[in-house]
PDB file of C-alpha atoms in Angstrom:
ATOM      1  CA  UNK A   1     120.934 189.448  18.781  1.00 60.00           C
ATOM      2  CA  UNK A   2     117.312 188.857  20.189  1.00 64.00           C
ATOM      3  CA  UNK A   3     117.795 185.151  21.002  1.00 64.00           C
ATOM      4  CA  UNK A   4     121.003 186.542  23.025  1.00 58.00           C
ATOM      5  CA  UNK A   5     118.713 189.098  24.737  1.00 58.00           C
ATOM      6  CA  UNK A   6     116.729 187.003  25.500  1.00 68.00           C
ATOM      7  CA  UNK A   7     118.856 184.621  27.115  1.00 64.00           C
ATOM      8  CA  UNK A   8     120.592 187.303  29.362  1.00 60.00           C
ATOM      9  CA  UNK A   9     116.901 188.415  29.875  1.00 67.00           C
ATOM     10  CA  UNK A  10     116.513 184.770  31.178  1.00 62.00           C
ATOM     11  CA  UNK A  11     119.303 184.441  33.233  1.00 57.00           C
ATOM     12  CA  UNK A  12     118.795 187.811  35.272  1.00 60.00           C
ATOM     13  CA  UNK A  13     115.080 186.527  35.912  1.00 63.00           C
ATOM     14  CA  UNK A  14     117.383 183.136  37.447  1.00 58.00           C
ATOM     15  CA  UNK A  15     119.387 185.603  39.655  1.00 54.00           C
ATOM     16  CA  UNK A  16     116.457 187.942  40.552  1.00 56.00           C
ATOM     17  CA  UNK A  17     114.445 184.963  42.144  1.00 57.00           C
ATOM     18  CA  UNK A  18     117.436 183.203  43.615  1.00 55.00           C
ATOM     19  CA  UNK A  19     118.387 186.337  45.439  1.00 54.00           C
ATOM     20  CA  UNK A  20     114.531 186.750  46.487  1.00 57.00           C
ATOM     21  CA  UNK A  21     114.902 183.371  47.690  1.00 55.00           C
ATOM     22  CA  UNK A  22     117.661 184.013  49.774  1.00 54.00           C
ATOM     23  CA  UNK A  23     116.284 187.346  51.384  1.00 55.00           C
ATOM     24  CA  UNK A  24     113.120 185.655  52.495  1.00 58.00           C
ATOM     25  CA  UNK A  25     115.107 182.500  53.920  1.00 56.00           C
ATOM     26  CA  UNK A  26     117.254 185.589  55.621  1.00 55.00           C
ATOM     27  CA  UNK A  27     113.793 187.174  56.502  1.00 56.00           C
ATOM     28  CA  UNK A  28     112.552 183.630  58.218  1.00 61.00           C
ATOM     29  CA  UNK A  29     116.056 182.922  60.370  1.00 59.00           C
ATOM     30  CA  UNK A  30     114.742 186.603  62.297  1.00 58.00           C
ATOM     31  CA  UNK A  31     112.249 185.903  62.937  1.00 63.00           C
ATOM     32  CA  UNK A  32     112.187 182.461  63.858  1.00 65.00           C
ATOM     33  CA  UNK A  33     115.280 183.251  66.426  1.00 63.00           C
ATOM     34  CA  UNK A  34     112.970 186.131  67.797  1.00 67.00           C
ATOM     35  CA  UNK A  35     110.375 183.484  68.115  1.00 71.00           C
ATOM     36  CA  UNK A  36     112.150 181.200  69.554  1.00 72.00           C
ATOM     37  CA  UNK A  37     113.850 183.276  72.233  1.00 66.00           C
ATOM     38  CA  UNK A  38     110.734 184.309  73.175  1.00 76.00           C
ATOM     39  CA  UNK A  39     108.183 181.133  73.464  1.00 81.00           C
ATOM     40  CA  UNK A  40     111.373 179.208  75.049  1.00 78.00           C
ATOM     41  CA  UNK A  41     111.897 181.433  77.939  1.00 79.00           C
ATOM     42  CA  UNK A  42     108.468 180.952  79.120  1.00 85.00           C
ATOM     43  CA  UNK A  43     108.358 177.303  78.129  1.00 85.00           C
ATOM     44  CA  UNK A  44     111.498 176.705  80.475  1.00 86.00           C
ATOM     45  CA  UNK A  45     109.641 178.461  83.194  1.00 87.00           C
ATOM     46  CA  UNK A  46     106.441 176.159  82.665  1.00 90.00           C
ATOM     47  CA  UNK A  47     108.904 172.704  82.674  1.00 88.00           C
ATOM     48  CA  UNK A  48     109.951 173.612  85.843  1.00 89.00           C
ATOM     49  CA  UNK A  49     106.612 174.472  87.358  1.00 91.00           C
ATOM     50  CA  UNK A  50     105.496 170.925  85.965  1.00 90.00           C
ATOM     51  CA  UNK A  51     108.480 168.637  88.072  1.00 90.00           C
ATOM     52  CA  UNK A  52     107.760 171.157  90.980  1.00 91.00           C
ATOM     53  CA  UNK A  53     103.901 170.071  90.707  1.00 92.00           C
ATOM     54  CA  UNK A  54     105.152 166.404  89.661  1.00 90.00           C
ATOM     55  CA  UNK A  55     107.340 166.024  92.812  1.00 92.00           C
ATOM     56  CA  UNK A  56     104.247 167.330  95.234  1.00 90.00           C
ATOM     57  CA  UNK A  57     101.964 165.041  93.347  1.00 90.00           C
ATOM     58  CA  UNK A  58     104.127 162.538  94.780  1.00 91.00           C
ATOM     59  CA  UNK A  59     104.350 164.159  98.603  1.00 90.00           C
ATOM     60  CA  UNK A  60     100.685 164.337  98.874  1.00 90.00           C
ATOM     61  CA  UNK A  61     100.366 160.595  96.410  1.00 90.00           C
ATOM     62  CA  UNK A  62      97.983 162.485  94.280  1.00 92.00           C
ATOM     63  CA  UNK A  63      98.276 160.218  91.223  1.00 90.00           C
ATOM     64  CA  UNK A  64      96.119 162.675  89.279  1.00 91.00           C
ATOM     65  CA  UNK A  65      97.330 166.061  89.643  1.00 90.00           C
ATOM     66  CA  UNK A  66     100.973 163.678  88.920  1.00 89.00           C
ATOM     67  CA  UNK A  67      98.923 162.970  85.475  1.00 92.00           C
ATOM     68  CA  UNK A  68      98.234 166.300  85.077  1.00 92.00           C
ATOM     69  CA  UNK A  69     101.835 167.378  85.500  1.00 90.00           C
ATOM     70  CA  UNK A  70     103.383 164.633  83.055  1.00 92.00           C
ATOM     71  CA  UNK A  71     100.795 166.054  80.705  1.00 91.00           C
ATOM     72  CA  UNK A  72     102.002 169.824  80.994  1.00 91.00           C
ATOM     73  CA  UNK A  73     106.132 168.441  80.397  1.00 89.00           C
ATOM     74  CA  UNK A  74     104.544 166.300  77.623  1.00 89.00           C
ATOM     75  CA  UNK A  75     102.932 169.095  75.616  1.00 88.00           C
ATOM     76  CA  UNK A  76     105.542 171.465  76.296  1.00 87.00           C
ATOM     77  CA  UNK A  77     108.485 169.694  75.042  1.00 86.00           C
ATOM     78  CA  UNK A  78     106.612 168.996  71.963  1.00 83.00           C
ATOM     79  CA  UNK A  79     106.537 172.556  71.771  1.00 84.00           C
ATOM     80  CA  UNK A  80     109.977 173.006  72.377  1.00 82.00           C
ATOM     81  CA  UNK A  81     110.768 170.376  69.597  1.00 79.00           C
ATOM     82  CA  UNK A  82     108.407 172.551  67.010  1.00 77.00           C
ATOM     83  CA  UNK A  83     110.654 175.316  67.752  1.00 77.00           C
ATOM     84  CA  UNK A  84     113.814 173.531  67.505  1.00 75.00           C
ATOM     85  CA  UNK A  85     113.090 172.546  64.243  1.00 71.00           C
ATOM     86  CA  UNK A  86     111.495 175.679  63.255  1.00 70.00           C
ATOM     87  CA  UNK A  87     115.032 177.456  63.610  1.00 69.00           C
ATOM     88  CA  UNK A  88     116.971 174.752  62.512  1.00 67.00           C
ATOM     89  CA  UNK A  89     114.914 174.596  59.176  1.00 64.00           C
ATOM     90  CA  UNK A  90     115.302 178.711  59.373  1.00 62.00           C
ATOM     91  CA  UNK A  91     119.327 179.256  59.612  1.00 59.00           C
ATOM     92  CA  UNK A  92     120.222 181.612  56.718  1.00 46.00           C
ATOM     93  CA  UNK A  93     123.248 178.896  55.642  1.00 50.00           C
ATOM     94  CA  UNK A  94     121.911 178.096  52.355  1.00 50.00           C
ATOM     95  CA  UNK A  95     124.311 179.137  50.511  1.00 65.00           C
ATOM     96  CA  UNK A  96     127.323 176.958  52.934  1.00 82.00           C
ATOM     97  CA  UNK A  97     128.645 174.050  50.756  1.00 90.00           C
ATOM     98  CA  UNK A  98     129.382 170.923  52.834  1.00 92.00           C
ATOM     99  CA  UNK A  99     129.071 167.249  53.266  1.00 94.00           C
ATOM    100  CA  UNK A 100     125.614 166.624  54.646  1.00 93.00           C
ATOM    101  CA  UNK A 101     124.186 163.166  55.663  1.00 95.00           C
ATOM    102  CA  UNK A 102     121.285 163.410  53.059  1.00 96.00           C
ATOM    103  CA  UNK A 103     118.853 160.636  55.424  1.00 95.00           C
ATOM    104  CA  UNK A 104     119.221 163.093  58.186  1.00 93.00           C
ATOM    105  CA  UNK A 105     117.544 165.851  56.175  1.00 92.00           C
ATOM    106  CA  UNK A 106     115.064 163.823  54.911  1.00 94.00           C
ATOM    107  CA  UNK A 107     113.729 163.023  58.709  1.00 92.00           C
ATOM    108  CA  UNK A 108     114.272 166.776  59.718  1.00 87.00           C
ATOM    109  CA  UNK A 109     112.060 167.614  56.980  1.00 88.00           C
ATOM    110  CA  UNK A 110     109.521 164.717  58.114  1.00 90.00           C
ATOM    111  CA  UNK A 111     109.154 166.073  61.684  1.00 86.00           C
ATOM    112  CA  UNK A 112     108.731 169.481  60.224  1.00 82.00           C
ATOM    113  CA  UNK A 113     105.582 168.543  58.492  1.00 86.00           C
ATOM    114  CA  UNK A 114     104.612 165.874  60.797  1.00 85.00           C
ATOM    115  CA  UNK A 115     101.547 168.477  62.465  1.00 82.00           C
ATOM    116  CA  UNK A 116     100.157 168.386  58.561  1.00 85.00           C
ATOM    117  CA  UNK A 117     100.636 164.618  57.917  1.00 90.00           C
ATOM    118  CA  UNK A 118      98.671 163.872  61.496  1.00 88.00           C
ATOM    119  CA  UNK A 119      95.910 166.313  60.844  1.00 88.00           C
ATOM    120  CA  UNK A 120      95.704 164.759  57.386  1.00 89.00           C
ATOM    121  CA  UNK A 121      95.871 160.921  58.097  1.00 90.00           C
ATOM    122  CA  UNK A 122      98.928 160.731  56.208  1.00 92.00           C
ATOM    123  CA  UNK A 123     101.103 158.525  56.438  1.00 93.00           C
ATOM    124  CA  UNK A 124     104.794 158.939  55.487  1.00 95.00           C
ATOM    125  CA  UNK A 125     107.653 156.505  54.918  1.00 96.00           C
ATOM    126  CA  UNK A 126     111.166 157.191  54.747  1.00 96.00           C
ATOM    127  CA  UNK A 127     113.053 154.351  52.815  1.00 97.00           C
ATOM    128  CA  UNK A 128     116.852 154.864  53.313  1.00 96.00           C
ATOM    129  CA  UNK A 129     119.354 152.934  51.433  1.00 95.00           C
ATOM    130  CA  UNK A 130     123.474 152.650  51.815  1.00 94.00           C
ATOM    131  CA  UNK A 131     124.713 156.152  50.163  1.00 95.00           C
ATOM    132  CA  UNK A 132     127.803 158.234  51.042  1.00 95.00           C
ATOM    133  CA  UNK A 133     127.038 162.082  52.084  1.00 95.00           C
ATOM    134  CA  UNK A 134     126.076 164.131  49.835  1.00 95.00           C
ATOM    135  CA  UNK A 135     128.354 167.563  48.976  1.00 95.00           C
ATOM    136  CA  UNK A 136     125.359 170.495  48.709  1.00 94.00           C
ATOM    137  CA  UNK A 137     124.259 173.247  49.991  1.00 92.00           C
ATOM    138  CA  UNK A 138     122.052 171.767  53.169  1.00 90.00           C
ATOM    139  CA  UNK A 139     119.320 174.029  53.857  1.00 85.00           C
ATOM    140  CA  UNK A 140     118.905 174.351  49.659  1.00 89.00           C
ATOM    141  CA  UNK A 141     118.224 170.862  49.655  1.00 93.00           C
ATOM    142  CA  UNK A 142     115.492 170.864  52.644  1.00 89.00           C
ATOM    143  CA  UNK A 143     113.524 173.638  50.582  1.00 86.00           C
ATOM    144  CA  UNK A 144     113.759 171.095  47.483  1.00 92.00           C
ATOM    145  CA  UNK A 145     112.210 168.070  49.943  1.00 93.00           C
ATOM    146  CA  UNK A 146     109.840 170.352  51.207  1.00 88.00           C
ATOM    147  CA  UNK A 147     108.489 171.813  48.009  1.00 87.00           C
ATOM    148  CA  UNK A 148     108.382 168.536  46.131  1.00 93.00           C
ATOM    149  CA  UNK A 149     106.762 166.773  49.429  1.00 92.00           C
ATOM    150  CA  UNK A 150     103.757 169.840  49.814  1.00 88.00           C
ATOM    151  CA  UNK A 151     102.960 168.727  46.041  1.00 88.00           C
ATOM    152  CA  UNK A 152     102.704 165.206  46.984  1.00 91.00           C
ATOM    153  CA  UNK A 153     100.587 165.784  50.686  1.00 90.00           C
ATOM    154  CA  UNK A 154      98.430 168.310  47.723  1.00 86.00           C
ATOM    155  CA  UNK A 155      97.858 165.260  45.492  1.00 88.00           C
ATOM    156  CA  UNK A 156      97.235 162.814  48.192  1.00 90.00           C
ATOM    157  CA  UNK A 157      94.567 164.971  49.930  1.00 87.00           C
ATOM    158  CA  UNK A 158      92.478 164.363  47.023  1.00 83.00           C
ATOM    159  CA  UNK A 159      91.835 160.971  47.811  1.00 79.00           C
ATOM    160  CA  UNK A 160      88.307 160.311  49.621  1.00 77.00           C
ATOM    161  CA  UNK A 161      89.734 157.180  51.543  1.00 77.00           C
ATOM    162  CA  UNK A 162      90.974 159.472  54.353  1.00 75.00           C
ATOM    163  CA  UNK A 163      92.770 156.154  55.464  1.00 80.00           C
ATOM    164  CA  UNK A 164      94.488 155.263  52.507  1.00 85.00           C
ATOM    165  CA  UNK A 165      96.828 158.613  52.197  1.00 92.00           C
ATOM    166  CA  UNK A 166     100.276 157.691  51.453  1.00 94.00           C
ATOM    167  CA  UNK A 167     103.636 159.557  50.598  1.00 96.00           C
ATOM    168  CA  UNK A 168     107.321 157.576  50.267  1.00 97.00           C
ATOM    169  CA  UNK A 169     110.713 158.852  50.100  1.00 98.00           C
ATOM    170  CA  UNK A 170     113.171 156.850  49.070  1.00 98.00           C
ATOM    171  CA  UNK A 171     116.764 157.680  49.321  1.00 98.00           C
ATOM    172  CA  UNK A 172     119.369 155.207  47.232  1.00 96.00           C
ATOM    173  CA  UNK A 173     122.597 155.523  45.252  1.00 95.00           C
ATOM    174  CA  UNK A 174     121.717 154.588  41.596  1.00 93.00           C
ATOM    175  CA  UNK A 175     123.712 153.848  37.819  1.00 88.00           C
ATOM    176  CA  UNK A 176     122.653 156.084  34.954  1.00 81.00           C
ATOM    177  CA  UNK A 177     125.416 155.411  31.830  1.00 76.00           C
ATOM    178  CA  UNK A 178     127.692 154.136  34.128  1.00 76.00           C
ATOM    179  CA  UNK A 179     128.344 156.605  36.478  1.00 84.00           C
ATOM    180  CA  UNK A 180     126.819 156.732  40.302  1.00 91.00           C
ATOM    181  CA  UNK A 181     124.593 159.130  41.595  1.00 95.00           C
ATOM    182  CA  UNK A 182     122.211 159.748  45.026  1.00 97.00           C
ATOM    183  CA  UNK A 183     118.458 159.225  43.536  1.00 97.00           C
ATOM    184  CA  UNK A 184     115.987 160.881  45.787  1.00 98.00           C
ATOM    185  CA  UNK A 185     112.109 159.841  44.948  1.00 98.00           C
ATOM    186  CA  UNK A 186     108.588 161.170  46.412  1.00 97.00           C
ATOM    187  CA  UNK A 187     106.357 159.126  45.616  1.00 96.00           C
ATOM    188  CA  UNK A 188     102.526 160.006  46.365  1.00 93.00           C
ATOM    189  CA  UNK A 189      99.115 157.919  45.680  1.00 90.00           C
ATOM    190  CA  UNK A 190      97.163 160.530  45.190  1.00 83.00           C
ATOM    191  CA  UNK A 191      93.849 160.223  43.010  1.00 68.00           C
ATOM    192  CA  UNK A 192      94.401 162.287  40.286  1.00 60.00           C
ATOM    193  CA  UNK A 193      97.169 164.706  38.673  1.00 55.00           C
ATOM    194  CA  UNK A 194      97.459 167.613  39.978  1.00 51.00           C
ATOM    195  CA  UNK A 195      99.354 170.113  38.502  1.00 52.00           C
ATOM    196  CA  UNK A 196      99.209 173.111  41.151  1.00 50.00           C
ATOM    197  CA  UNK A 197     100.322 173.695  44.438  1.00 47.00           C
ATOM    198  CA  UNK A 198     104.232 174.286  44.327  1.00 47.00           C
ATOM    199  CA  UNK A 199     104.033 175.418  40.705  1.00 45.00           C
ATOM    200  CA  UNK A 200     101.745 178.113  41.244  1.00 44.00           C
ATOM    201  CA  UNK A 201     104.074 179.698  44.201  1.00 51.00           C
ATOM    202  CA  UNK A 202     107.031 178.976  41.415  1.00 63.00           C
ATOM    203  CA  UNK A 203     108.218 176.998  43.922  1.00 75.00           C
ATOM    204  CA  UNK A 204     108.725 174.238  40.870  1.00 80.00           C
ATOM    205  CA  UNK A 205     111.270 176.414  39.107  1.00 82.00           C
ATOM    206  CA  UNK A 206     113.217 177.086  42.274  1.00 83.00           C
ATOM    207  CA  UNK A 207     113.573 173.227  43.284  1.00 88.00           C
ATOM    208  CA  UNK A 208     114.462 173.031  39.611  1.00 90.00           C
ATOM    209  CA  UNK A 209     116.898 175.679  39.580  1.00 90.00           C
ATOM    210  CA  UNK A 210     118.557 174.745  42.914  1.00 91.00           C
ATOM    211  CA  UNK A 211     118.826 170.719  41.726  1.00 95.00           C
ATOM    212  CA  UNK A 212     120.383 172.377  38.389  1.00 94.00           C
ATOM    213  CA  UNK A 213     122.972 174.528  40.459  1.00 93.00           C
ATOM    214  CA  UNK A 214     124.081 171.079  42.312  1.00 95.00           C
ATOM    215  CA  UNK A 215     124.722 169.810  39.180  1.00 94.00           C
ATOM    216  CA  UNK A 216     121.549 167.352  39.141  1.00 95.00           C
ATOM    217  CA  UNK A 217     118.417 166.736  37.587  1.00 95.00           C
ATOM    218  CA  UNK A 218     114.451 166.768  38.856  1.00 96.00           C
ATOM    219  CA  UNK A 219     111.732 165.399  36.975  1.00 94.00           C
ATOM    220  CA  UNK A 220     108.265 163.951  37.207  1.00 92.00           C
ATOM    221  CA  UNK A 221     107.018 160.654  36.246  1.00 92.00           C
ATOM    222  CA  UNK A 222     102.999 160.412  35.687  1.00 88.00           C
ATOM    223  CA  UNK A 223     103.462 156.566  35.579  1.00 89.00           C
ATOM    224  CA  UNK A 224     105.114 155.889  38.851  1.00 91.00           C
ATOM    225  CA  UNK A 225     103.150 159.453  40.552  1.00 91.00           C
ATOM    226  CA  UNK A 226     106.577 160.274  41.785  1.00 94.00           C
ATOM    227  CA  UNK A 227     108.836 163.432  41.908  1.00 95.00           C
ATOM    228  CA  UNK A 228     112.290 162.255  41.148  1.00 97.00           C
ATOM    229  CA  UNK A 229     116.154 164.575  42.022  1.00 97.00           C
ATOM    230  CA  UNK A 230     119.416 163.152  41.587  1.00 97.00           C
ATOM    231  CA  UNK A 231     122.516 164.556  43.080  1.00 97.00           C
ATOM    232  CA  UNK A 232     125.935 163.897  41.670  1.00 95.00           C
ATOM    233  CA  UNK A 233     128.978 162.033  44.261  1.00 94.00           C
ATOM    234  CA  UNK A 234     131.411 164.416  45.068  1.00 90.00           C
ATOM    235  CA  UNK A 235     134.574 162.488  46.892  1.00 86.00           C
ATOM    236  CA  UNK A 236     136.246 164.393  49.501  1.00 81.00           C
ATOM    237  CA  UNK A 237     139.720 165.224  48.054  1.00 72.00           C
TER     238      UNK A 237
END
């Protein structure tokens, strides 16, 4: 009777977080759409005023002030692209099953952090091999790359060679007992084991408990200093 309590004990613990989980992703999609609407207006406005500038850098052949203008577009879109992805990484539709291209993911959660990794001198390679889509929950699987690829940037950034910070992601379709499966592995060289970061925001446990719900498995390897997830290969009927 106790090991059952304890086990239903367990299991509404599983549900409590996962519907936390879901509330703050909800929480985020607001108020990233607010954000957005309201930088993007503004940013539109500045765009314009830079090919207006642009175009009578060119009347009065005023190569500088043309500079200046290219410079203004330049920053802005970049800003525009932060935003884009902000939302995009927002939109409460994790809990929409589909067929989702698994290497596009993997570079929308690259750009996302790409701020951090050039800040950081990190440098981060994306190795992507020949597998079919992947049927998941999309923006479940983003929060797994993203919590499993803040651990690694946290173990790199205790290198001292500033230069020599390093984090691969390799994407492949693998055997394991003679069945097929999408292998996804983070691999970090960072200088020692850390074992902090996601796991004390229990963002280990959900990773773990989302690759579990897609019927897959996450684990660590010491060895290799790589964070490992497999996916199973769902055909479309």
């Amino acid at each position: 009777m106790a090991i059952y309590k304890s086990q239903v004990q367990k299991h509404i613990r599983n549900v409590e977080s996962r519907l936390a989980e879901n509330q703050k992703w909800e929480t985020i999609a607001l108020v990233a759409s607010g954000i957005s609407h309201e930088i993007n207006n503004p940013l539109t406005s500045i765009l314009n005023l830079a090919d207006l500038i642009s175009l009578e850098a060119k009347k009065l052949a005023n190569p500088s002030l043309g500079e200046k203008a290219s410079k203004i577009a330049e920053e802005s879109e970049r800003i525009a692209k932060i935003i884009k992805n902000l939302v995009s990484y927002s939109q409460s539709t994790s809990s929409q099953w589909n067929y989702s291209n698994l290497g596009s993911i993997l570079n929308d959660t690259r750009s996302f952090l790409h701020q951090y990794f050039l800040k950081e001198g990190i440098q981060c390679e994306i190795e992507i091999g020949d597998v079919p889509l992947a049927y998941c929950q999309p923006q479940k699987i983003k929060q797994v790359l993203l919590n499993l690829i803040q651990d690694a940037r946290v173990r790199v950034n205790t290198r001292e060679d500033t230069t020599g910070r390093k984090i691969t992601i390799i994407l492949k379709q693998a055997e394991d007992d003679g069945s097929s499966h999408i292998l996804i592995q983070i691999k970090d060289n960072g200088a020692e084991d850390l074992m902090k970061g996601i796991s004390q925001m229990n963002s280990l446990e959900v990773s773990k408990s989302i690759v579990t719900e897609h019927k897959g498995k996450m684990y660590r390897d010491e060895e290799s200093s790589s964070w490992f997830f497999t996916l199973p290969i769902i055909k479309p009927l």
